[in-house]
């Protein structure tokens, strides 16, 4: 069997998404999970872009052992110098350099010519080679680059020493047949192509990222660039779990990855929780409905033989259905065990005690608690340390009544109260909060998501608030969605700054 290399860019292309930014400690947690998952290469960041990215590449290099650590650069010497410096502690290192090759990029972004782009590409690869043996070249917007010119670029950079050539469909424009033809063309027309690994890097703007990546693999690509849960700019990148399970399920690929698929679910949860990026319920492989059978006919069929309606055994991706139910009778040890399975490791005893108390309260309100509930509790518990906290909330709502909310907020120990009406209980409550926190702010995005299914469900609220031209993200979860909404709003406000002073009339 051939080997397909998994290049994970969750911490670079994925982390570029507004609101998904992680601090270095969180990045290390994700990197270690990726290492346990078995990815071959971790793209750790774009070191020249910020001191934070530079530092993260250093710390990730120290934290992981066997995956290659990769740093992104433009085809610019300064970028490459900084990337090489950031990679100094990596046991196995790669520099990923490149430049735009489509007419759009050459004319309108780089104001250059095709020949000059080849010269710059070759110079960048040669320069990177002074620092590391493993140099990957990306031809940005290769998806919209004509194949003949792309082949010239690829041939030149391989001659200059590139060990991997990345063919990104940067704008997610290609259809699978186009992308397949592109990779086939390169395999057949680049004389030195056998000296490098061809890599796919597909974005999902038309929902084709996985299909395009697989089309690339079918035609000779042996590395796929992916992110966990498919996170990434705009519609995202190719989802790691989709490609891995597709090649595992379809033996005709005759290719294998190093992925320990049983860690997929846990890694997906960890990334979703840390990046505040909910997974859509019907997402392939890792959505909460991916293995849920609701119709009677399907349930009956699955009970007779799982393979009647399931192409993947949930256990293969780490879903152990028998361990999903936690109830009020479960003890701390069970809770700790489940948290560890969900990626929340090394939880301090004091924090565990507090989460356990919240857990018992929720277990009294719900018949059983799911993994999502448990993760939400860990997030909710963090409110205790916030400067601004919701202390009290009462809403009057219903049909043909004025929707009124009375709210009390605790700001660094001092209590402030306000009452407001609105066009619904959430609107009234948020207006009441705004009465106290007299700041110029507008809600840009507001998402309420039920975690499980019943009317006793926990609702997760993600909110984006604009203040002084910047976007702040808030999150909360509660069985009461009005409370969750207000807490999510307050969570965002907490992030404005710590010098917050309430308005006193
Ligand atoms: O989408 C893209 O073209 C990229 C490159 C920087 C590899 O992310
Ligand atoms: Zn990309």
Short mmCIF file of C-alpha atoms and ligand atoms in Angstrom, two decimals:
data_model
loop_
_atom_site.label_atom_id
_atom_site.label_comp_id
_atom_site.label_asym_id
_atom_site.label_seq_id
_atom_site.Cartn_x
_atom_site.Cartn_y
_atom_site.Cartn_z
CA UNK A 1 0.00 0.00 0.00
CA UNK A 2 1.11 3.54 -0.73
CA UNK A 3 1.37 6.06 2.08
CA UNK A 4 -0.67 9.27 2.20
CA UNK A 5 0.94 11.99 4.35
CA UNK A 6 -1.38 14.07 6.49
CA UNK A 7 -0.30 17.70 6.75
CA UNK A 8 -2.40 19.40 9.39
CA UNK A 9 -2.85 23.16 9.14
CA UNK A 10 -5.45 23.60 11.90
CA UNK A 11 -2.98 25.80 13.78
CA UNK A 12 -2.13 27.97 10.75
CA UNK A 13 -4.84 28.13 8.06
CA UNK A 14 -7.51 27.10 10.59
CA UNK A 15 -6.37 29.48 13.25
CA UNK A 16 -6.51 32.44 10.81
CA UNK A 17 -10.31 32.50 11.22
CA UNK A 18 -11.49 35.46 13.31
CA UNK A 19 -12.51 34.15 16.72
CA UNK A 20 -10.52 30.91 16.43
CA UNK A 21 -7.28 32.38 17.77
CA UNK A 22 -5.60 30.30 20.45
CA UNK A 23 -2.97 31.23 22.97
CA UNK A 24 0.29 29.29 23.02
CA UNK A 25 -0.83 26.95 25.82
CA UNK A 26 -3.96 26.04 23.88
CA UNK A 27 -1.94 25.54 20.70
CA UNK A 28 0.33 23.14 22.52
CA UNK A 29 -2.73 21.22 23.71
CA UNK A 30 -3.98 20.94 20.12
CA UNK A 31 -0.52 20.05 18.80
CA UNK A 32 -0.18 17.22 21.31
CA UNK A 33 -3.62 15.94 20.34
CA UNK A 34 -2.55 16.06 16.67
CA UNK A 35 0.60 14.15 17.52
CA UNK A 36 -1.46 11.44 19.27
CA UNK A 37 -3.80 11.43 16.29
CA UNK A 38 -0.79 10.58 14.14
CA UNK A 39 -0.55 13.49 11.72
CA UNK A 40 2.74 13.57 9.82
CA UNK A 41 3.26 17.31 9.59
CA UNK A 42 1.95 20.11 11.81
CA UNK A 43 1.91 23.54 10.24
CA UNK A 44 2.53 25.53 13.38
CA UNK A 45 2.18 29.10 12.14
CA UNK A 46 3.41 31.97 10.03
CA UNK A 47 6.26 33.24 12.22
CA UNK A 48 6.89 36.59 10.54
CA UNK A 49 3.22 37.57 10.87
CA UNK A 50 3.30 38.28 14.61
CA UNK A 51 5.42 37.72 17.73
CA UNK A 52 2.63 35.42 18.96
CA UNK A 53 2.96 33.17 15.90
CA UNK A 54 6.75 33.21 16.15
CA UNK A 55 6.58 32.17 19.79
CA UNK A 56 3.99 29.48 19.11
CA UNK A 57 6.23 27.86 16.48
CA UNK A 58 9.06 27.82 19.03
CA UNK A 59 6.92 26.30 21.78
CA UNK A 60 5.24 23.76 19.50
CA UNK A 61 8.66 22.70 18.24
CA UNK A 62 9.67 21.95 21.81
CA UNK A 63 6.38 20.27 22.72
CA UNK A 64 6.00 17.66 20.01
CA UNK A 65 8.37 14.84 19.25
CA UNK A 66 7.91 13.08 15.97
CA UNK A 67 5.70 15.08 13.55
CA UNK A 68 7.50 17.47 11.24
CA UNK A 69 6.96 21.07 12.35
CA UNK A 70 6.33 23.38 9.44
CA UNK A 71 6.46 27.18 9.29
CA UNK A 72 4.83 29.25 6.56
CA UNK A 73 6.54 32.10 4.72
CA UNK A 74 6.05 34.26 1.67
CA UNK A 75 8.78 34.07 -0.99
CA UNK A 76 10.65 36.74 0.93
CA UNK A 77 14.08 36.33 2.54
CA UNK A 78 13.10 38.04 5.78
CA UNK A 79 10.13 35.67 6.21
CA UNK A 80 12.42 32.70 5.64
CA UNK A 81 15.03 33.98 8.11
CA UNK A 82 12.35 34.39 10.78
CA UNK A 83 10.79 30.98 10.04
CA UNK A 84 14.19 29.27 10.29
CA UNK A 85 14.80 30.98 13.62
CA UNK A 86 11.36 29.94 14.94
CA UNK A 87 12.05 26.33 13.92
CA UNK A 88 15.36 26.12 15.74
CA UNK A 89 14.09 23.68 18.39
CA UNK A 90 12.12 21.43 16.01
CA UNK A 91 13.45 17.91 15.78
CA UNK A 92 12.14 17.62 12.22
CA UNK A 93 11.52 20.88 10.42
CA UNK A 94 10.09 22.17 7.18
CA UNK A 95 9.84 25.62 5.63
CA UNK A 96 6.73 26.19 3.52
CA UNK A 97 7.37 29.02 1.12
CA UNK A 98 5.52 30.17 -1.97
CA UNK A 99 4.01 32.82 -4.19
CA UNK A 100 0.85 33.44 -6.24
CA UNK A 101 0.91 31.93 -9.73
CA UNK A 102 -2.53 32.73 -11.19
CA UNK A 103 -3.04 35.64 -13.56
CA UNK A 104 -5.04 37.35 -10.80
CA UNK A 105 -2.20 37.13 -8.33
CA UNK A 106 0.58 37.92 -10.80
CA UNK A 107 -1.12 40.94 -12.32
CA UNK A 108 -3.26 42.42 -9.57
CA UNK A 109 -1.60 41.33 -6.35
CA UNK A 110 2.07 41.12 -7.24
CA UNK A 111 2.17 43.42 -10.27
CA UNK A 112 4.71 41.10 -11.83
CA UNK A 113 5.24 38.78 -14.80
CA UNK A 114 5.21 35.00 -15.17
CA UNK A 115 8.97 34.78 -15.66
CA UNK A 116 9.71 37.00 -12.68
CA UNK A 117 7.42 34.88 -10.48
CA UNK A 118 9.41 31.77 -11.43
CA UNK A 119 12.64 33.58 -10.55
CA UNK A 120 11.26 34.64 -7.17
CA UNK A 121 9.93 31.15 -6.47
CA UNK A 122 13.28 29.54 -7.30
CA UNK A 123 15.19 32.11 -5.24
CA UNK A 124 12.93 31.52 -2.22
CA UNK A 125 13.33 27.74 -2.39
CA UNK A 126 17.12 28.04 -2.73
CA UNK A 127 17.24 30.48 0.16
CA UNK A 128 15.12 28.20 2.39
CA UNK A 129 17.37 25.27 1.47
CA UNK A 130 20.26 27.05 3.22
CA UNK A 131 18.41 26.49 6.47
CA UNK A 132 16.53 23.19 6.07
CA UNK A 133 16.58 20.16 3.83
CA UNK A 134 12.79 19.85 3.74
CA UNK A 135 11.32 22.75 1.74
CA UNK A 136 7.73 22.80 0.56
CA UNK A 137 6.71 25.22 -2.17
CA UNK A 138 3.11 26.46 -2.60
CA UNK A 139 1.84 27.92 -5.86
CA UNK A 140 -0.88 30.12 -4.39
CA UNK A 141 -4.12 30.09 -6.38
CA UNK A 142 -2.87 27.10 -8.38
CA UNK A 143 -6.55 26.18 -8.77
CA UNK A 144 -6.95 29.12 -11.17
CA UNK A 145 -3.47 28.89 -12.69
CA UNK A 146 -3.23 27.51 -16.23
CA UNK A 147 -1.69 24.06 -16.14
CA UNK A 148 1.15 24.69 -18.59
CA UNK A 149 2.51 27.62 -16.63
CA UNK A 150 1.96 25.78 -13.33
CA UNK A 151 4.03 22.89 -14.68
CA UNK A 152 6.89 25.31 -15.48
CA UNK A 153 6.78 26.70 -11.95
CA UNK A 154 6.69 23.24 -10.37
CA UNK A 155 9.56 21.96 -12.50
CA UNK A 156 11.69 24.99 -11.61
CA UNK A 157 11.12 24.79 -7.86
CA UNK A 158 11.83 21.06 -7.77
CA UNK A 159 15.05 21.73 -9.63
CA UNK A 160 15.83 24.35 -6.97
CA UNK A 161 15.40 21.74 -4.24
CA UNK A 162 11.71 21.70 -3.22
CA UNK A 163 10.89 18.37 -1.59
CA UNK A 164 7.11 18.93 -1.61
CA UNK A 165 5.04 20.90 -4.12
CA UNK A 166 1.72 22.19 -2.87
CA UNK A 167 -1.03 22.86 -5.42
CA UNK A 168 -3.55 24.99 -3.49
CA UNK A 169 -7.04 25.64 -4.70
CA UNK A 170 -6.87 28.81 -2.66
CA UNK A 171 -10.27 30.14 -3.66
CA UNK A 172 -12.09 26.79 -3.66
CA UNK A 173 -12.96 27.29 -7.33
CA UNK A 174 -12.09 23.91 -8.85
CA UNK A 175 -14.49 21.08 -9.55
CA UNK A 176 -13.17 17.58 -8.82
CA UNK A 177 -12.64 16.85 -12.53
CA UNK A 178 -10.61 20.08 -12.96
CA UNK A 179 -8.47 19.43 -9.93
CA UNK A 180 -7.95 15.78 -10.95
CA UNK A 181 -6.86 16.92 -14.42
CA UNK A 182 -4.49 19.49 -12.92
CA UNK A 183 -2.67 16.95 -10.76
CA UNK A 184 -2.63 14.42 -13.62
CA UNK A 185 -1.16 17.07 -15.93
CA UNK A 186 1.63 17.82 -13.46
CA UNK A 187 2.36 14.13 -12.91
CA UNK A 188 2.64 13.58 -16.66
CA UNK A 189 4.33 16.78 -17.79
CA UNK A 190 6.80 17.79 -15.09
CA UNK A 191 9.94 15.83 -15.91
CA UNK A 192 11.33 15.82 -12.34
CA UNK A 193 8.00 15.34 -10.50
CA UNK A 194 9.16 11.98 -9.07
CA UNK A 195 11.73 13.89 -6.98
CA UNK A 196 9.03 15.63 -4.91
CA UNK A 197 5.79 14.82 -3.14
CA UNK A 198 2.72 16.48 -4.65
CA UNK A 199 0.39 17.98 -2.06
CA UNK A 200 -3.26 19.05 -2.19
CA UNK A 201 -4.54 22.11 -0.32
CA UNK A 202 -8.21 22.63 -1.11
CA UNK A 203 -10.60 25.23 0.23
CA UNK A 204 -14.27 24.54 0.53
CA UNK A 205 -15.97 27.55 -1.08
CA UNK A 206 -18.09 25.33 -3.33
CA UNK A 207 -18.25 22.45 -0.86
CA UNK A 208 -15.73 20.52 -2.97
CA UNK A 209 -12.67 20.50 -0.71
CA UNK A 210 -12.77 16.83 0.25
CA UNK A 211 -13.81 15.70 -3.24
CA UNK A 212 -11.01 17.75 -4.79
CA UNK A 213 -8.39 16.46 -2.36
CA UNK A 214 -9.41 12.88 -3.08
CA UNK A 215 -9.36 13.60 -6.82
CA UNK A 216 -5.79 14.81 -6.31
CA UNK A 217 -4.87 11.64 -4.42
CA UNK A 218 -6.38 9.46 -7.15
CA UNK A 219 -4.07 11.16 -9.61
CA UNK A 220 -0.84 10.94 -7.71
CA UNK A 221 -0.84 13.45 -4.82
CA UNK A 222 0.64 11.81 -1.73
CA UNK A 223 0.16 14.57 0.82
CA UNK A 224 -3.14 16.24 1.77
CA UNK A 225 -3.34 19.52 3.67
CA UNK A 226 -6.26 19.46 6.04
CA UNK A 227 -7.73 20.89 9.22
CA UNK A 228 -9.67 19.24 12.02
CA UNK A 229 -13.42 19.75 11.47
CA UNK A 230 -12.53 21.48 8.18
CA UNK A 231 -12.09 24.81 9.93
CA UNK A 232 -10.44 27.58 7.97
CA UNK A 233 -11.00 30.87 6.24
CA UNK A 234 -14.40 31.46 4.63
CA UNK A 235 -15.98 28.03 4.01
CA UNK A 236 -12.93 26.31 5.46
CA UNK A 237 -10.27 23.81 4.43
CA UNK A 238 -10.48 20.12 3.64
CA UNK A 239 -11.59 18.22 6.75
CA UNK A 240 -8.93 15.82 8.02
CA UNK A 241 -11.49 13.31 9.27
CA UNK A 242 -13.30 13.18 5.91
CA UNK A 243 -10.23 12.42 3.81
CA UNK A 244 -8.84 9.93 6.30
CA UNK A 245 -12.11 8.01 6.64
CA UNK A 246 -12.74 8.13 2.87
CA UNK A 247 -9.44 6.48 2.02
CA UNK A 248 -9.87 4.01 4.88
CA UNK A 249 -13.40 3.09 3.81
CA UNK A 250 -12.56 2.79 0.11
CA UNK A 251 -9.94 0.11 -0.28
CA UNK A 252 -9.63 0.96 -3.97
CA UNK A 253 -7.42 3.92 -3.03
CA UNK A 254 -4.89 1.31 -1.94
CA UNK A 255 -3.35 3.90 0.30
CA UNK A 256 -2.95 4.25 4.03
CA UNK A 257 -2.43 7.07 6.50
CA UNK A 258 -0.76 7.06 9.89
CA UNK A 259 -3.91 8.37 11.56
CA UNK A 260 -5.11 6.64 14.69
CA UNK A 261 -8.75 7.07 13.70
CA UNK A 262 -9.98 6.24 17.20
CA UNK A 263 -8.71 9.68 18.28
CA UNK A 264 -10.72 11.57 15.67
CA UNK A 265 -13.79 12.29 17.78
CA UNK A 266 -11.82 13.43 20.80
CA UNK A 267 -9.59 15.70 18.70
CA UNK A 268 -12.60 17.17 16.94
CA UNK A 269 -14.21 18.02 20.29
CA UNK A 270 -11.03 19.57 21.60
CA UNK A 271 -10.57 21.80 18.55
CA UNK A 272 -14.22 22.82 18.51
CA UNK A 273 -14.18 23.70 22.21
CA UNK A 274 -10.89 25.59 22.21
CA UNK A 275 -11.63 27.47 19.00
CA UNK A 276 -15.23 28.29 19.93
CA UNK A 277 -16.25 26.85 16.61
CA UNK A 278 -19.33 24.63 16.82
CA UNK A 279 -19.46 21.58 14.57
CA UNK A 280 -22.60 21.49 12.44
CA UNK A 281 -24.80 18.60 13.66
CA UNK A 282 -24.86 16.89 10.26
CA UNK A 283 -21.11 17.29 9.61
CA UNK A 284 -19.66 14.10 8.13
CA UNK A 285 -17.80 11.88 10.64
CA UNK A 286 -17.79 14.30 13.61
CA UNK A 287 -21.25 15.94 13.63
CA UNK A 288 -23.39 14.84 16.55
CA UNK A 289 -25.90 13.32 14.13
CA UNK A 290 -23.26 11.56 12.02
CA UNK A 291 -24.07 8.24 13.67
CA UNK A 292 -27.54 8.99 14.99
CA UNK A 293 -30.40 7.05 13.49
CA UNK A 294 -33.78 8.58 14.05
CA UNK A 295 -36.24 7.01 11.66
CA UNK A 296 -37.85 3.77 12.82
CA UNK A 297 -36.83 1.91 9.66
CA UNK A 298 -33.18 2.89 10.05
CA UNK A 299 -33.15 2.10 13.77
CA UNK A 300 -34.61 -1.31 13.07
CA UNK A 301 -32.10 -1.89 10.26
CA UNK A 302 -29.12 -0.86 12.38
CA UNK A 303 -30.23 -3.09 15.24
CA UNK A 304 -30.40 -6.05 12.88
CA UNK A 305 -26.98 -5.31 11.41
CA UNK A 306 -25.08 -2.05 11.92
CA UNK A 307 -23.78 -2.13 8.36
CA UNK A 308 -27.31 -1.87 6.98
CA UNK A 309 -27.14 1.88 7.53
CA UNK A 310 -23.61 2.62 8.70
CA UNK A 311 -20.56 2.64 6.45
CA UNK A 312 -18.25 3.41 9.37
CA UNK A 313 -18.26 1.79 12.78
CA UNK A 314 -18.56 4.73 15.24
CA UNK A 315 -15.95 3.02 17.41
CA UNK A 316 -13.43 3.42 14.57
CA UNK A 317 -13.55 7.19 15.05
CA UNK A 318 -13.61 7.00 18.83
CA UNK A 319 -17.31 7.18 19.57
CA UNK A 320 -18.12 4.69 22.26
CA UNK A 321 -21.85 4.99 22.55
CA UNK A 322 -22.04 2.87 25.67
CA UNK A 323 -20.11 5.51 27.59
CA UNK A 324 -22.15 8.54 26.59
CA UNK A 325 -24.58 8.67 29.51
CA UNK A 326 -23.53 10.43 32.70
CA UNK A 327 -26.19 10.94 35.38
CA UNK A 328 -26.57 12.56 38.80
CA UNK A 329 -25.38 9.29 40.30
CA UNK A 330 -21.99 9.53 38.60
CA UNK A 331 -19.08 10.47 40.83
CA UNK A 332 -16.14 12.83 40.40
CA UNK A 333 -13.93 10.03 39.08
CA UNK A 334 -16.38 9.32 36.26
CA UNK A 335 -16.58 13.00 35.45
CA UNK A 336 -12.79 13.34 35.45
CA UNK A 337 -12.43 10.27 33.27
CA UNK A 338 -14.93 11.64 30.77
CA UNK A 339 -13.29 15.07 30.75
CA UNK A 340 -9.93 13.44 30.02
CA UNK A 341 -11.51 11.49 27.16
CA UNK A 342 -12.81 14.79 25.82
CA UNK A 343 -9.35 16.30 25.86
CA UNK A 344 -9.66 18.24 29.14
CA UNK A 345 -6.63 16.85 30.88
CA UNK A 346 -4.72 17.74 34.03
CA UNK A 347 -7.73 19.45 35.56
CA UNK A 348 -6.88 20.80 39.02
CA UNK A 349 -8.75 19.22 41.95
CA UNK A 350 -10.27 22.58 42.95
CA UNK A 351 -11.56 23.20 39.43
CA UNK A 352 -12.86 19.66 39.22
CA UNK A 353 -14.80 20.15 42.47
CA UNK A 354 -16.43 23.31 41.14
CA UNK A 355 -17.30 21.73 37.80
CA UNK A 356 -18.67 18.71 39.64
CA UNK A 357 -21.06 20.91 41.66
CA UNK A 358 -22.31 22.48 38.40
CA UNK A 359 -22.55 19.00 36.94
CA UNK A 360 -24.80 17.83 39.80
CA UNK A 361 -27.07 20.86 39.40
CA UNK A 362 -27.39 20.21 35.67
CA UNK A 363 -27.87 16.48 36.18
CA UNK A 364 -30.84 17.31 38.42
CA UNK A 365 -32.36 19.33 35.59
CA UNK A 366 -31.60 16.85 32.81
CA UNK A 367 -32.07 13.10 32.73
CA UNK A 368 -28.62 12.45 31.36
CA UNK A 369 -25.63 14.54 30.40
CA UNK A 370 -23.81 14.25 27.12
CA UNK A 371 -20.20 15.01 26.27
CA UNK A 372 -21.26 18.39 24.90
CA UNK A 373 -23.01 19.24 28.17
CA UNK A 374 -19.87 18.34 30.09
CA UNK A 375 -17.65 20.46 27.88
CA UNK A 376 -20.10 23.33 28.14
CA UNK A 377 -19.89 23.05 31.93
CA UNK A 378 -16.13 23.42 31.86
CA UNK A 379 -16.51 26.56 29.76
CA UNK A 380 -19.31 27.88 31.99
CA UNK A 381 -17.28 27.40 35.10
CA UNK A 382 -14.72 29.86 33.74
CA UNK A 383 -17.27 32.67 34.28
CA UNK A 384 -16.41 32.58 37.98
CA UNK A 385 -13.13 34.37 37.24
CA UNK A 386 -14.63 37.10 35.06
CA UNK A 387 -14.76 40.70 36.19
CA UNK A 388 -18.31 41.28 34.99
CA UNK A 389 -20.81 38.57 35.96
CA UNK A 390 -24.50 38.04 35.68
CA UNK A 391 -25.84 38.01 39.23
CA UNK A 392 -29.60 37.92 38.74
CA UNK A 393 -32.01 37.78 35.82
CA UNK A 394 -35.78 37.79 35.72
CA UNK A 395 -37.77 37.99 32.51
CA UNK A 396 -41.43 38.39 31.85
CA UNK A 397 -42.29 36.95 28.47
CA UNK A 398 -45.04 35.16 26.61
CA UNK A 399 -47.84 35.92 24.20
CA UNK A 400 -49.56 39.29 24.44
CA UNK A 401 -47.43 40.53 27.33
CA UNK A 402 -44.77 43.19 27.37
CA UNK A 403 -41.40 41.45 27.34
CA UNK A 404 -39.52 42.89 30.28
CA UNK A 405 -36.21 41.89 31.83
CA UNK A 406 -34.74 42.88 35.17
CA UNK A 407 -31.09 42.24 35.50
CA UNK A 408 -28.40 42.60 38.14
CA UNK A 409 -24.75 42.57 37.19
CA UNK A 410 -21.77 42.17 39.45
CA UNK A 411 -18.83 44.27 38.35
CA UNK A 412 -15.75 43.53 40.42
CA UNK A 413 -17.92 42.96 43.48
CA UNK A 414 -20.26 45.95 43.02
CA UNK A 415 -23.86 45.28 42.00
CA UNK A 416 -25.81 47.23 39.34
CA UNK A 417 -29.46 46.72 38.45
CA UNK A 418 -31.55 47.68 35.43
CA UNK A 419 -34.91 46.91 33.81
CA UNK A 420 -35.69 47.14 30.10
CA UNK A 421 -38.29 45.99 27.63
CA UNK A 422 -37.68 44.60 24.17
CA UNK A 423 -39.19 42.64 21.33
CA UNK A 424 -38.46 39.35 23.10
CA UNK A 425 -36.90 38.13 26.34
CA UNK A 426 -33.36 38.09 24.94
CA UNK A 427 -33.67 41.54 23.40
CA UNK A 428 -35.08 42.92 26.67
CA UNK A 429 -32.30 41.30 28.72
CA UNK A 430 -29.49 42.51 26.46
CA UNK A 431 -30.98 46.02 26.50
CA UNK A 432 -30.97 45.89 30.29
CA UNK A 433 -27.29 44.93 30.25
CA UNK A 434 -26.54 47.76 27.83
CA UNK A 435 -28.30 50.18 30.21
CA UNK A 436 -25.64 49.34 32.79
CA UNK A 437 -22.68 49.00 30.44
CA UNK A 438 -23.04 52.20 28.51
CA UNK A 439 -20.60 51.48 25.73
CA UNK A 440 -20.94 51.82 21.99
CA UNK A 441 -21.34 48.19 20.89
CA UNK A 442 -23.33 46.28 18.33
CA UNK A 443 -24.07 42.60 18.08
CA UNK A 444 -22.71 41.36 14.76
CA UNK A 445 -23.54 37.72 15.05
CA UNK A 446 -25.70 35.70 17.38
CA UNK A 447 -25.94 31.92 17.25
CA UNK A 448 -27.99 29.70 19.54
CA UNK A 449 -27.32 26.01 19.19
CA UNK A 450 -29.05 23.18 20.99
CA UNK A 451 -26.53 20.62 22.11
CA UNK A 452 -28.61 17.50 22.21
CA UNK A 453 -32.24 17.01 21.34
CA UNK A 454 -34.81 17.27 24.12
CA UNK A 455 -36.69 20.26 25.51
CA UNK A 456 -34.43 19.93 28.59
CA UNK A 457 -31.45 20.54 26.36
CA UNK A 458 -28.50 22.84 27.01
CA UNK A 459 -28.33 25.75 24.58
CA UNK A 460 -24.92 27.04 23.52
CA UNK A 461 -24.73 30.69 22.53
CA UNK A 462 -21.94 32.18 20.41
CA UNK A 463 -21.98 35.92 20.00
CA UNK A 464 -19.84 38.51 18.21
CA UNK A 465 -19.92 42.06 19.52
CA UNK A 466 -18.34 44.99 17.71
CA UNK A 467 -16.74 47.69 19.87
CA UNK A 468 -14.43 50.44 18.64
CA UNK A 469 -13.99 48.67 15.30
CA UNK A 470 -12.93 45.38 16.85
CA UNK A 471 -14.87 42.15 17.15
CA UNK A 472 -15.11 40.38 20.51
CA UNK A 473 -16.40 36.84 20.93
CA UNK A 474 -18.56 35.57 23.74
CA UNK A 475 -19.77 32.11 24.62
CA UNK A 476 -22.00 30.54 27.21
CA UNK A 477 -24.15 27.48 27.70
CA UNK A 478 -27.17 26.94 29.88
CA UNK A 479 -30.46 25.04 29.89
CA UNK A 480 -32.04 28.53 29.89
CA UNK A 481 -31.23 30.17 26.57
CA UNK A 482 -32.04 33.68 27.82
CA UNK A 483 -29.46 33.28 30.58
CA UNK A 484 -26.99 31.73 28.11
CA UNK A 485 -27.50 34.66 25.73
CA UNK A 486 -26.93 37.29 28.41
CA UNK A 487 -23.88 35.45 29.73
CA UNK A 488 -22.43 35.12 26.24
CA UNK A 489 -22.94 38.85 25.73
CA UNK A 490 -21.27 39.59 29.06
CA UNK A 491 -18.46 37.18 28.17
CA UNK A 492 -17.74 39.30 25.07
CA UNK A 493 -17.95 42.54 27.07
CA UNK A 494 -15.46 41.12 29.56
CA UNK A 495 -12.96 40.97 26.74
CA UNK A 496 -13.16 44.68 25.79
CA UNK A 497 -10.72 45.66 28.45
CA UNK A 498 -10.17 45.25 32.11
CA UNK A 499 -10.44 48.96 32.95
CA UNK A 500 -14.20 48.75 32.58
CA UNK A 501 -16.12 51.36 34.58
CA UNK A 502 -19.93 51.16 34.69
CA UNK A 503 -21.97 54.26 33.99
CA UNK A 504 -23.45 55.77 37.14
CA UNK A 505 -26.40 58.09 36.50
O1 LIG B 1 -4.84 28.56 0.51
C1 LIG B 1 -3.64 28.78 0.27
O2 LIG B 1 -3.22 29.03 -0.86
C2 LIG B 1 -2.72 28.76 1.40
C3 LIG B 1 -1.26 28.83 1.10
C4 LIG B 1 -0.61 29.88 1.92
C5 LIG B 1 -0.63 27.48 1.27
O3 LIG B 1 -3.13 28.63 2.53
ZN1 LIG B 2 -5.20 27.82 2.50
#
